[in-house]
PDB file of C-alpha atoms in Angstrom:
ATOM      1  CA  MET A   1     131.759 283.757 156.599  1.00 29.00           C
ATOM      2  CA  ASP A   2     131.274 286.147 159.503  1.00 31.00           C
ATOM      3  CA  VAL A   3     133.380 285.201 162.480  1.00 35.00           C
ATOM      4  CA  ILE A   4     131.762 287.684 164.813  1.00 35.00           C
ATOM      5  CA  ASN A   5     129.632 290.735 164.215  1.00 36.00           C
ATOM      6  CA  LYS A   6     131.606 292.907 166.631  1.00 37.00           C
ATOM      7  CA  ASN A   7     135.141 293.013 167.971  1.00 36.00           C
ATOM      8  CA  PHE A   8     134.922 293.132 171.779  1.00 34.00           C
ATOM      9  CA  ASP A   9     137.762 294.131 174.071  1.00 36.00           C
ATOM     10  CA  GLY A  10     135.481 294.048 177.087  1.00 35.00           C
ATOM     11  CA  MET A  11     131.904 293.511 178.148  1.00 31.00           C
ATOM     12  CA  THR A  12     129.053 295.816 177.199  1.00 36.00           C
ATOM     13  CA  GLN A  13     127.340 297.104 180.342  1.00 34.00           C
ATOM     14  CA  HIS A  14     123.554 297.307 180.673  1.00 35.00           C
ATOM     15  CA  ASN A  15     122.216 299.117 183.710  1.00 31.00           C
ATOM     16  CA  TYR A  16     119.029 297.188 184.312  1.00 29.00           C
ATOM     17  CA  ASP A  17     118.041 293.920 185.873  1.00 38.00           C
ATOM     18  CA  ILE A  18     116.629 291.005 183.925  1.00 38.00           C
ATOM     19  CA  VAL A  19     113.924 288.779 185.402  1.00 42.00           C
ATOM     20  CA  TYR A  20     114.293 285.345 183.849  1.00 39.00           C
ATOM     21  CA  ASN A  21     110.723 284.175 183.428  1.00 42.00           C
ATOM     22  CA  ASN A  22     110.276 281.245 181.059  1.00 43.00           C
ATOM     23  CA  ASN A  23     106.604 282.023 180.482  1.00 46.00           C
ATOM     24  CA  CYS A  24     106.932 285.622 179.309  1.00 47.00           C
ATOM     25  CA  THR A  25     108.303 287.101 176.119  1.00 52.00           C
ATOM     26  CA  GLN A  26     111.050 289.532 177.103  1.00 59.00           C
ATOM     27  CA  LEU A  27     113.509 291.894 175.495  1.00 61.00           C
ATOM     28  CA  VAL A  28     117.093 291.324 176.570  1.00 64.00           C
ATOM     29  CA  ASP A  29     119.132 294.138 175.043  1.00 70.00           C
ATOM     30  CA  SER A  30     118.183 293.885 171.328  1.00 88.00           C
ATOM     31  CA  TRP A  31     117.393 290.173 171.671  1.00 91.00           C
ATOM     32  CA  LYS A  32     113.808 289.025 172.155  1.00 93.00           C
ATOM     33  CA  VAL A  33     113.498 285.867 174.250  1.00 92.00           C
ATOM     34  CA  VAL A  34     111.081 283.533 172.467  1.00 93.00           C
ATOM     35  CA  ASP A  35     111.693 280.129 174.031  1.00 95.00           C
ATOM     36  CA  PHE A  36     113.482 278.291 176.807  1.00 95.00           C
ATOM     37  CA  ILE A  37     116.119 275.748 175.724  1.00 93.00           C
ATOM     38  CA  ASN A  38     117.993 274.443 178.741  1.00 89.00           C
ATOM     39  CA  SER A  39     119.331 275.211 182.207  1.00 87.00           C
ATOM     40  CA  GLY A  40     122.120 274.033 184.461  1.00 79.00           C
ATOM     41  CA  THR A  41     124.368 275.061 187.326  1.00 74.00           C
ATOM     42  CA  PHE A  42     125.802 277.831 185.101  1.00 79.00           C
ATOM     43  CA  GLY A  43     122.473 279.534 184.332  1.00 86.00           C
ATOM     44  CA  LYS A  44     120.037 279.221 181.431  1.00 92.00           C
ATOM     45  CA  ILE A  45     119.912 279.065 177.636  1.00 94.00           C
ATOM     46  CA  PHE A  46     117.125 280.714 175.641  1.00 95.00           C
ATOM     47  CA  GLN A  47     116.178 280.855 171.993  1.00 96.00           C
ATOM     48  CA  VAL A  48     116.196 284.509 170.969  1.00 96.00           C
ATOM     49  CA  ILE A  49     115.595 286.658 167.916  1.00 96.00           C
ATOM     50  CA  ASN A  50     117.218 290.005 167.207  1.00 95.00           C
ATOM     51  CA  SER A  51     114.641 292.802 167.136  1.00 92.00           C
ATOM     52  CA  TYR A  52     116.495 294.668 164.383  1.00 92.00           C
ATOM     53  CA  THR A  53     117.965 291.961 162.144  1.00 93.00           C
ATOM     54  CA  ASN A  54     115.569 289.019 162.781  1.00 94.00           C
ATOM     55  CA  ILE A  55     118.595 286.764 163.302  1.00 94.00           C
ATOM     56  CA  THR A  56     117.755 283.849 165.583  1.00 96.00           C
ATOM     57  CA  GLY A  57     120.255 282.649 168.150  1.00 97.00           C
ATOM     58  CA  ALA A  58     120.836 280.853 171.422  1.00 97.00           C
ATOM     59  CA  MET A  59     121.447 283.130 174.403  1.00 95.00           C
ATOM     60  CA  LYS A  60     123.512 281.620 177.191  1.00 95.00           C
ATOM     61  CA  ILE A  61     123.248 283.479 180.506  1.00 94.00           C
ATOM     62  CA  GLU A  62     125.690 282.823 183.336  1.00 94.00           C
ATOM     63  CA  TYR A  63     124.464 284.035 186.693  1.00 90.00           C
ATOM     64  CA  ILE A  64     126.598 285.950 189.139  1.00 88.00           C
ATOM     65  CA  GLY A  65     127.889 283.740 191.933  1.00 85.00           C
ATOM     66  CA  VAL A  66     128.192 280.451 190.030  1.00 85.00           C
ATOM     67  CA  GLU A  67     130.858 278.198 191.544  1.00 82.00           C
ATOM     68  CA  PHE A  68     132.935 278.101 188.370  1.00 83.00           C
ATOM     69  CA  ALA A  69     132.478 281.088 186.056  1.00 88.00           C
ATOM     70  CA  LEU A  70     133.258 279.716 182.593  1.00 92.00           C
ATOM     71  CA  LEU A  71     131.334 281.755 180.020  1.00 94.00           C
ATOM     72  CA  THR A  72     133.843 284.596 179.639  1.00 93.00           C
ATOM     73  CA  ASN A  73     136.640 282.056 179.252  1.00 93.00           C
ATOM     74  CA  GLU A  74     134.571 280.206 176.653  1.00 95.00           C
ATOM     75  CA  ILE A  75     133.676 283.185 174.478  1.00 96.00           C
ATOM     76  CA  ASP A  76     137.091 284.850 174.670  1.00 95.00           C
ATOM     77  CA  HIS A  77     138.739 281.673 173.414  1.00 96.00           C
ATOM     78  CA  ILE A  78     136.229 280.977 170.643  1.00 97.00           C
ATOM     79  CA  ILE A  79     136.666 284.509 169.284  1.00 96.00           C
ATOM     80  CA  TYR A  80     140.460 284.322 169.563  1.00 96.00           C
ATOM     81  CA  ILE A  81     140.592 280.967 167.761  1.00 97.00           C
ATOM     82  CA  GLN A  82     138.239 282.171 165.025  1.00 97.00           C
ATOM     83  CA  ASN A  83     140.250 285.326 164.433  1.00 96.00           C
ATOM     84  CA  THR A  84     143.439 283.256 164.275  1.00 96.00           C
ATOM     85  CA  LEU A  85     142.083 280.651 161.868  1.00 96.00           C
ATOM     86  CA  ILE A  86     140.423 283.094 159.479  1.00 95.00           C
ATOM     87  CA  ASN A  87     143.848 284.508 158.617  1.00 92.00           C
ATOM     88  CA  ASP A  88     145.506 281.111 158.177  1.00 94.00           C
ATOM     89  CA  TYR A  89     145.295 279.582 154.701  1.00 90.00           C
ATOM     90  CA  ASN A  90     146.009 276.023 155.844  1.00 90.00           C
ATOM     91  CA  PHE A  91     143.499 275.907 158.691  1.00 93.00           C
ATOM     92  CA  LYS A  92     140.805 278.343 157.568  1.00 92.00           C
ATOM     93  CA  ASN A  93     138.460 275.430 156.850  1.00 94.00           C
ATOM     94  CA  SER A  94     138.537 274.562 160.557  1.00 96.00           C
ATOM     95  CA  LEU A  95     136.285 277.579 161.177  1.00 96.00           C
ATOM     96  CA  ARG A  96     133.266 275.575 160.073  1.00 96.00           C
ATOM     97  CA  TYR A  97     133.499 273.448 163.222  1.00 98.00           C
ATOM     98  CA  LEU A  98     133.142 276.470 165.537  1.00 98.00           C
ATOM     99  CA  PRO A  99     129.873 278.188 166.510  1.00 97.00           C
ATOM    100  CA  HIS A 100     129.194 281.699 165.202  1.00 96.00           C
ATOM    101  CA  ILE A 101     129.142 284.337 167.943  1.00 96.00           C
ATOM    102  CA  PHE A 102     126.624 287.155 167.437  1.00 95.00           C
ATOM    103  CA  ASP A 103     126.767 289.202 170.633  1.00 95.00           C
ATOM    104  CA  ARG A 104     127.894 289.303 174.254  1.00 94.00           C
ATOM    105  CA  GLY A 105     127.365 291.545 177.250  1.00 91.00           C
ATOM    106  CA  SER A 106     126.897 291.852 180.995  1.00 86.00           C
ATOM    107  CA  TYR A 107     124.263 293.172 183.374  1.00 81.00           C
ATOM    108  CA  ALA A 108     124.263 295.419 186.407  1.00 80.00           C
ATOM    109  CA  ASP A 109     124.015 292.419 188.729  1.00 85.00           C
ATOM    110  CA  GLY A 110     127.178 290.914 187.210  1.00 85.00           C
ATOM    111  CA  SER A 111     125.470 288.191 185.187  1.00 90.00           C
ATOM    112  CA  ILE A 112     126.828 287.834 181.671  1.00 93.00           C
ATOM    113  CA  PHE A 113     125.353 286.624 178.411  1.00 94.00           C
ATOM    114  CA  CYS A 114     126.443 285.489 174.991  1.00 96.00           C
ATOM    115  CA  VAL A 115     124.390 284.922 171.855  1.00 96.00           C
ATOM    116  CA  MET A 116     125.554 282.150 169.530  1.00 96.00           C
ATOM    117  CA  GLU A 117     124.023 280.667 166.421  1.00 96.00           C
ATOM    118  CA  LEU A 118     121.053 278.411 167.085  1.00 97.00           C
ATOM    119  CA  LEU A 119     122.189 274.881 166.296  1.00 96.00           C
ATOM    120  CA  GLY A 120     120.361 271.655 165.622  1.00 95.00           C
ATOM    121  CA  PRO A 121     120.409 268.527 167.800  1.00 95.00           C
ATOM    122  CA  ASP A 122     123.547 267.260 169.470  1.00 97.00           C
ATOM    123  CA  LEU A 123     124.993 263.879 168.537  1.00 98.00           C
ATOM    124  CA  LEU A 124     123.839 262.202 171.738  1.00 98.00           C
ATOM    125  CA  GLN A 125     120.263 263.163 170.906  1.00 97.00           C
ATOM    126  CA  LEU A 126     120.702 261.856 167.365  1.00 97.00           C
ATOM    127  CA  LYS A 127     122.196 258.614 168.665  1.00 98.00           C
ATOM    128  CA  ASN A 128     119.314 258.080 171.074  1.00 97.00           C
ATOM    129  CA  ARG A 129     116.826 258.593 168.240  1.00 96.00           C
ATOM    130  CA  GLN A 130     118.150 255.514 166.453  1.00 95.00           C
ATOM    131  CA  THR A 131     116.055 252.388 166.909  1.00 93.00           C
ATOM    132  CA  SER A 132     119.056 250.591 168.386  1.00 94.00           C
ATOM    133  CA  ARG A 133     120.205 253.762 170.217  1.00 94.00           C
ATOM    134  CA  GLN A 134     123.448 253.157 168.372  1.00 96.00           C
ATOM    135  CA  PHE A 135     125.140 254.618 165.285  1.00 98.00           C
ATOM    136  CA  THR A 136     125.837 252.396 162.296  1.00 97.00           C
ATOM    137  CA  LEU A 137     129.382 251.524 161.241  1.00 98.00           C
ATOM    138  CA  TRP A 138     129.632 254.144 158.489  1.00 98.00           C
ATOM    139  CA  THR A 139     128.284 256.935 160.696  1.00 98.00           C
ATOM    140  CA  SER A 140     130.740 255.948 163.451  1.00 99.00           C
ATOM    141  CA  TYR A 141     133.656 256.173 161.002  1.00 99.00           C
ATOM    142  CA  TRP A 142     132.406 259.516 159.694  1.00 98.00           C
ATOM    143  CA  LEU A 143     132.159 260.917 163.215  1.00 99.00           C
ATOM    144  CA  LEU A 144     135.642 259.695 164.122  1.00 99.00           C
ATOM    145  CA  ARG A 145     137.070 261.495 161.111  1.00 99.00           C
ATOM    146  CA  GLU A 146     135.037 264.665 161.690  1.00 98.00           C
ATOM    147  CA  MET A 147     135.930 264.870 165.377  1.00 99.00           C
ATOM    148  CA  ILE A 148     139.632 264.763 164.490  1.00 99.00           C
ATOM    149  CA  ARG A 149     139.089 267.466 161.881  1.00 98.00           C
ATOM    150  CA  ALA A 150     137.024 269.559 164.299  1.00 98.00           C
ATOM    151  CA  ILE A 151     139.685 269.568 167.002  1.00 98.00           C
ATOM    152  CA  SER A 152     142.630 270.122 164.647  1.00 98.00           C
ATOM    153  CA  GLY A 153     142.151 273.884 164.327  1.00 97.00           C
ATOM    154  CA  ILE A 154     141.836 274.314 168.090  1.00 98.00           C
ATOM    155  CA  HIS A 155     145.019 272.323 168.686  1.00 98.00           C
ATOM    156  CA  TYR A 156     146.789 274.249 165.935  1.00 97.00           C
ATOM    157  CA  CYS A 157     146.074 277.446 167.880  1.00 97.00           C
ATOM    158  CA  GLY A 158     147.577 275.883 171.005  1.00 97.00           C
ATOM    159  CA  PHE A 159     144.438 275.094 173.017  1.00 97.00           C
ATOM    160  CA  VAL A 160     142.812 272.018 174.550  1.00 97.00           C
ATOM    161  CA  HIS A 161     139.003 271.701 174.649  1.00 98.00           C
ATOM    162  CA  ARG A 162     138.935 269.168 177.527  1.00 96.00           C
ATOM    163  CA  ASP A 163     135.320 268.036 177.267  1.00 97.00           C
ATOM    164  CA  ILE A 164     134.774 266.288 173.951  1.00 98.00           C
ATOM    165  CA  LYS A 165     131.705 264.062 173.970  1.00 98.00           C
ATOM    166  CA  LEU A 166     128.638 263.501 171.782  1.00 98.00           C
ATOM    167  CA  ALA A 167     126.553 265.986 173.796  1.00 96.00           C
ATOM    168  CA  ASN A 168     129.069 268.737 172.938  1.00 97.00           C
ATOM    169  CA  LEU A 169     128.887 268.184 169.183  1.00 98.00           C
ATOM    170  CA  CYS A 170     125.897 269.537 167.269  1.00 97.00           C
ATOM    171  CA  ILE A 171     124.636 269.489 163.706  1.00 96.00           C
ATOM    172  CA  ARG A 172     123.737 272.845 162.170  1.00 95.00           C
ATOM    173  CA  LYS A 173     120.093 273.508 161.440  1.00 90.00           C
ATOM    174  CA  GLY A 174     118.815 273.237 157.912  1.00 82.00           C
ATOM    175  CA  HIS A 175     118.344 270.343 155.515  1.00 76.00           C
ATOM    176  CA  ASN A 176     121.499 271.203 153.574  1.00 84.00           C
ATOM    177  CA  GLU A 177     123.679 271.347 156.686  1.00 87.00           C
ATOM    178  CA  GLN A 178     123.116 267.888 158.130  1.00 89.00           C
ATOM    179  CA  ARG A 179     126.838 267.183 157.753  1.00 93.00           C
ATOM    180  CA  SER A 180     127.956 270.450 159.310  1.00 95.00           C
ATOM    181  CA  LEU A 181     129.379 269.422 162.686  1.00 97.00           C
ATOM    182  CA  VAL A 182     129.942 272.090 165.362  1.00 98.00           C
ATOM    183  CA  LEU A 183     131.921 271.693 168.581  1.00 98.00           C
ATOM    184  CA  ILE A 184     130.371 273.549 171.514  1.00 96.00           C
ATOM    185  CA  ASP A 185     130.846 274.142 175.258  1.00 94.00           C
ATOM    186  CA  PHE A 186     134.340 275.628 175.451  1.00 95.00           C
ATOM    187  CA  GLY A 187     134.069 276.560 179.124  1.00 92.00           C
ATOM    188  CA  LEU A 188     136.889 274.220 180.180  1.00 94.00           C
ATOM    189  CA  ILE A 189     139.278 275.255 177.402  1.00 95.00           C
ATOM    190  CA  SER A 190     142.910 275.787 178.364  1.00 95.00           C
ATOM    191  CA  GLN A 191     146.207 276.590 176.747  1.00 95.00           C
ATOM    192  CA  ASP A 192     148.186 273.501 175.758  1.00 96.00           C
ATOM    193  CA  SER A 193     151.029 272.985 178.228  1.00 95.00           C
ATOM    194  CA  SER A 194     153.074 271.298 175.482  1.00 95.00           C
ATOM    195  CA  CYS A 195     152.986 274.607 173.550  1.00 94.00           C
ATOM    196  CA  PHE A 196     153.242 277.084 176.405  1.00 91.00           C
ATOM    197  CA  HIS A 197     155.549 276.491 179.356  1.00 87.00           C
ATOM    198  CA  ASP A 198     153.697 279.122 181.389  1.00 89.00           C
ATOM    199  CA  TYR A 199     150.309 278.010 180.094  1.00 90.00           C
ATOM    200  CA  TYR A 200     147.072 279.708 181.174  1.00 86.00           C
ATOM    201  CA  ASP A 201     144.329 277.578 182.717  1.00 87.00           C
ATOM    202  CA  ASN A 202     141.571 279.270 184.702  1.00 81.00           C
ATOM    203  CA  LEU A 203     140.838 275.904 186.356  1.00 82.00           C
ATOM    204  CA  LYS A 204     144.459 274.996 187.091  1.00 76.00           C
ATOM    205  CA  GLY A 205     144.771 272.359 189.802  1.00 71.00           C
ATOM    206  CA  LYS A 206     141.280 270.956 189.229  1.00 76.00           C
ATOM    207  CA  THR A 207     140.405 267.755 187.404  1.00 74.00           C
ATOM    208  CA  VAL A 208     138.046 268.628 184.576  1.00 82.00           C
ATOM    209  CA  GLY A 209     136.056 266.977 181.822  1.00 90.00           C
ATOM    210  CA  THR A 210     133.545 264.145 181.730  1.00 95.00           C
ATOM    211  CA  LEU A 211     134.890 261.133 183.632  1.00 96.00           C
ATOM    212  CA  CYS A 212     133.744 258.554 181.090  1.00 98.00           C
ATOM    213  CA  TYR A 213     135.599 260.183 178.169  1.00 98.00           C
ATOM    214  CA  SER A 214     138.450 262.098 179.790  1.00 97.00           C
ATOM    215  CA  SER A 215     142.046 260.955 179.485  1.00 97.00           C
ATOM    216  CA  CYS A 216     143.712 259.230 182.420  1.00 96.00           C
ATOM    217  CA  GLN A 217     146.275 262.014 182.595  1.00 94.00           C
ATOM    218  CA  SER A 218     143.619 264.721 182.895  1.00 93.00           C
ATOM    219  CA  GLN A 219     142.142 263.094 186.005  1.00 90.00           C
ATOM    220  CA  LEU A 220     145.398 263.200 187.957  1.00 89.00           C
ATOM    221  CA  SER A 221     146.074 265.937 190.490  1.00 82.00           C
ATOM    222  CA  LYS A 222     148.253 268.723 189.097  1.00 83.00           C
ATOM    223  CA  SER A 223     147.784 267.383 185.573  1.00 87.00           C
ATOM    224  CA  LYS A 224     148.904 269.580 182.689  1.00 92.00           C
ATOM    225  CA  PRO A 225     146.500 269.808 179.732  1.00 94.00           C
ATOM    226  CA  THR A 226     147.788 268.771 176.300  1.00 97.00           C
ATOM    227  CA  PHE A 227     146.200 268.034 172.927  1.00 98.00           C
ATOM    228  CA  ILE A 228     146.606 264.317 173.679  1.00 98.00           C
ATOM    229  CA  ASP A 229     143.815 264.652 176.256  1.00 98.00           C
ATOM    230  CA  ASP A 230     141.344 265.594 173.512  1.00 98.00           C
ATOM    231  CA  LEU A 231     142.528 262.790 171.240  1.00 99.00           C
ATOM    232  CA  TRP A 232     141.957 260.278 174.036  1.00 99.00           C
ATOM    233  CA  SER A 233     138.429 261.653 174.472  1.00 99.00           C
ATOM    234  CA  ILE A 234     137.757 261.223 170.757  1.00 99.00           C
ATOM    235  CA  PHE A 235     139.137 257.693 170.982  1.00 99.00           C
ATOM    236  CA  TYR A 236     136.828 256.772 173.890  1.00 99.00           C
ATOM    237  CA  VAL A 237     133.775 258.368 172.251  1.00 99.00           C
ATOM    238  CA  SER A 238     134.529 256.478 169.036  1.00 99.00           C
ATOM    239  CA  LEU A 239     135.159 253.203 170.843  1.00 99.00           C
ATOM    240  CA  GLU A 240     131.714 253.522 172.391  1.00 98.00           C
ATOM    241  CA  ASN A 241     130.217 254.340 168.986  1.00 98.00           C
ATOM    242  CA  PHE A 242     131.768 251.246 167.418  1.00 98.00           C
ATOM    243  CA  THR A 243     131.192 248.766 170.254  1.00 98.00           C
ATOM    244  CA  GLY A 244     128.034 250.140 171.842  1.00 96.00           C
ATOM    245  CA  THR A 245     129.582 250.548 175.279  1.00 95.00           C
ATOM    246  CA  LEU A 246     132.694 251.189 177.355  1.00 98.00           C
ATOM    247  CA  PRO A 247     133.880 248.867 180.149  1.00 97.00           C
ATOM    248  CA  TRP A 248     133.592 251.725 182.683  1.00 98.00           C
ATOM    249  CA  LYS A 249     130.443 253.272 181.228  1.00 96.00           C
ATOM    250  CA  ASN A 250     128.279 252.951 184.340  1.00 94.00           C
ATOM    251  CA  SER A 251     130.911 253.761 186.964  1.00 97.00           C
ATOM    252  CA  ASN A 252     131.342 257.054 188.807  1.00 95.00           C
ATOM    253  CA  ASP A 253     134.331 255.804 190.795  1.00 96.00           C
ATOM    254  CA  LYS A 254     137.296 257.845 189.575  1.00 95.00           C
ATOM    255  CA  ASN A 255     139.887 255.335 190.759  1.00 96.00           C
ATOM    256  CA  LEU A 256     138.053 252.405 189.208  1.00 98.00           C
ATOM    257  CA  VAL A 257     137.576 254.212 185.888  1.00 98.00           C
ATOM    258  CA  TYR A 258     141.234 255.256 185.876  1.00 97.00           C
ATOM    259  CA  ASN A 259     142.404 251.680 186.432  1.00 98.00           C
ATOM    260  CA  MET A 260     140.029 250.274 183.807  1.00 98.00           C
ATOM    261  CA  LYS A 261     141.281 252.779 181.244  1.00 98.00           C
ATOM    262  CA  MET A 262     144.909 252.066 182.097  1.00 98.00           C
ATOM    263  CA  ASN A 263     144.287 248.333 181.686  1.00 98.00           C
ATOM    264  CA  LEU A 264     142.151 248.591 178.549  1.00 98.00           C
ATOM    265  CA  ASN A 265     142.879 245.702 176.173  1.00 98.00           C
ATOM    266  CA  LEU A 266     141.237 246.034 172.765  1.00 98.00           C
ATOM    267  CA  VAL A 267     142.020 242.432 171.815  1.00 97.00           C
ATOM    268  CA  ASN A 268     140.200 241.163 174.905  1.00 97.00           C
ATOM    269  CA  LEU A 269     137.311 243.493 174.131  1.00 96.00           C
ATOM    270  CA  GLN A 270     137.118 242.131 170.599  1.00 96.00           C
ATOM    271  CA  ASN A 271     137.352 238.538 171.837  1.00 96.00           C
ATOM    272  CA  SER A 272     134.368 239.285 174.066  1.00 95.00           C
ATOM    273  CA  GLY A 273     132.271 239.817 170.951  1.00 95.00           C
ATOM    274  CA  PHE A 274     132.607 243.565 170.407  1.00 96.00           C
ATOM    275  CA  HIS A 275     133.553 244.937 167.001  1.00 95.00           C
ATOM    276  CA  VAL A 276     136.718 247.026 167.290  1.00 98.00           C
ATOM    277  CA  PRO A 277     137.830 248.287 163.846  1.00 98.00           C
ATOM    278  CA  HIS A 278     141.472 247.913 162.900  1.00 98.00           C
ATOM    279  CA  VAL A 279     141.948 251.682 162.802  1.00 99.00           C
ATOM    280  CA  MET A 280     140.998 251.887 166.486  1.00 99.00           C
ATOM    281  CA  HIS A 281     143.824 249.486 167.337  1.00 99.00           C
ATOM    282  CA  GLU A 282     146.191 251.721 165.365  1.00 99.00           C
ATOM    283  CA  ILE A 283     145.007 254.920 167.039  1.00 99.00           C
ATOM    284  CA  PHE A 284     145.266 253.242 170.435  1.00 99.00           C
ATOM    285  CA  ALA A 285     148.895 252.328 169.752  1.00 99.00           C
ATOM    286  CA  LEU A 286     149.691 255.884 168.627  1.00 99.00           C
ATOM    287  CA  LEU A 287     148.174 257.440 171.737  1.00 99.00           C
ATOM    288  CA  LEU A 288     150.130 255.064 173.963  1.00 98.00           C
ATOM    289  CA  ASN A 289     153.420 255.946 172.267  1.00 98.00           C
ATOM    290  CA  PRO A 290     154.909 259.278 173.482  1.00 97.00           C
ATOM    291  CA  ASN A 291     157.205 259.352 170.442  1.00 98.00           C
ATOM    292  CA  GLU A 292     154.116 259.879 168.264  1.00 98.00           C
ATOM    293  CA  HIS A 293     152.830 262.809 170.306  1.00 97.00           C
ATOM    294  CA  LYS A 294     153.685 265.525 167.818  1.00 95.00           C
ATOM    295  CA  ARG A 295     151.019 268.171 167.441  1.00 93.00           C
ATOM    296  CA  MET A 296     149.335 268.257 164.003  1.00 95.00           C
ATOM    297  CA  TYR A 297     151.591 265.447 162.720  1.00 97.00           C
ATOM    298  CA  LEU A 298     149.587 263.001 164.829  1.00 98.00           C
ATOM    299  CA  HIS A 299     146.265 264.416 163.632  1.00 98.00           C
ATOM    300  CA  ASP A 300     147.303 263.991 159.996  1.00 98.00           C
ATOM    301  CA  LYS A 301     148.532 260.467 160.657  1.00 98.00           C
ATOM    302  CA  ILE A 302     145.233 259.456 162.260  1.00 99.00           C
ATOM    303  CA  LEU A 303     143.213 261.013 159.424  1.00 98.00           C
ATOM    304  CA  ASN A 304     145.295 259.115 156.860  1.00 98.00           C
ATOM    305  CA  LEU A 305     144.679 255.844 158.716  1.00 99.00           C
ATOM    306  CA  ILE A 306     140.938 256.516 158.755  1.00 99.00           C
ATOM    307  CA  ASP A 307     140.886 257.323 155.029  1.00 98.00           C
ATOM    308  CA  GLU A 308     142.833 254.155 154.213  1.00 98.00           C
ATOM    309  CA  GLU A 309     140.366 252.005 156.129  1.00 98.00           C
ATOM    310  CA  LEU A 310     137.374 253.733 154.537  1.00 98.00           C
ATOM    311  CA  GLN A 311     138.801 252.926 151.097  1.00 98.00           C
ATOM    312  CA  ILE A 312     139.286 249.275 152.022  1.00 98.00           C
ATOM    313  CA  LEU A 313     135.699 249.084 153.277  1.00 97.00           C
ATOM    314  CA  GLU A 314     134.472 250.980 150.188  1.00 97.00           C
ATOM    315  CA  PHE A 315     132.787 253.571 152.369  1.00 97.00           C
ATOM    316  CA  ASN A 316     132.451 257.001 150.758  1.00 95.00           C
ATOM    317  CA  ASP A 317     130.757 260.306 151.441  1.00 95.00           C
ATOM    318  CA  TYR A 318     127.872 259.520 149.117  1.00 95.00           C
ATOM    319  CA  LEU A 319     126.548 257.140 151.758  1.00 97.00           C
ATOM    320  CA  LEU A 320     123.831 258.559 153.986  1.00 96.00           C
ATOM    321  CA  LEU A 321     124.451 259.150 157.670  1.00 96.00           C
ATOM    322  CA  ASP A 322     121.980 257.757 160.184  1.00 96.00           C
ATOM    323  CA  TRP A 323     120.123 261.032 160.769  1.00 95.00           C
ATOM    324  CA  GLU A 324     119.979 261.706 157.004  1.00 94.00           C
ATOM    325  CA  ILE A 325     118.270 258.355 156.455  1.00 88.00           C
ATOM    326  CA  ASN A 326     115.709 259.156 159.131  1.00 68.00           C
ATOM    327  CA  SER A 327     115.029 262.636 157.733  1.00 69.00           C
ATOM    328  CA  ASN A 328     114.390 261.172 154.284  1.00 60.00           C
ATOM    329  CA  ASN A 329     111.808 258.681 155.558  1.00 55.00           C
TER     330      ASN A 329
END
């Protein structure tokens, strides 16, 4: 498995300007822009093909002058984590949850780009394609397990993703890779303050993440990022998958959401008619207990609890996931 085609210490400079026109085929370095994918406050994403190798990819361009420049931080960390994991026997399998990086560079105007592998749909898109706009029980269990596995390698390397949600998890393209989950959007990544006393965070002092799924701790002023933040995000995403909603789902009030999360009672939620699996109660108790907050030990403990419940329910990996059922129809 290729981690990256080139080893970059810095950015490749190109002394020409690029006009980003969605309606015209253009050549950006050796990458031919063939389609527009998405845009945001950071810049734009295009589907591209390499003029020499015919490799297709997704080019992310971050314009000069964006309020929070995140792309360099994102790519540097992905490459560092990949190069760390590829040499580690115990965590080498975690590489499969990271996107392949093909190229990176910068332009005369200061804008920067990165070319990653072109992925399939994200999990939010797949969820919204379901008739009920909801994942089934088996798929929700599978995603809970895979999200823990996906984040384990990142936490092992001493980093915190800080924005885990369905929209930042994609399935690889190809019929045989419908179970290949990839975590994306590493722009908010930080060193784990529980691993590094003088931790590096290019957004230090700012609250980050998606309010609905972020941990309570991460939304406090002067919060210090730890792996527990990501595990809380996985918990909230999974709770929504299992129950169909979150009590604070439609609120943008940070104080209200914080208080609702702090006062979350799974028994009351279940008594209100929502299905909350036993394993979610167990994970909730572990996350609330600081004595259990031991990096990697906690991940293994959660994975064991999930596997035990899957055995009791007689769920196994031969069962089709929701998007596999739809693709076979």
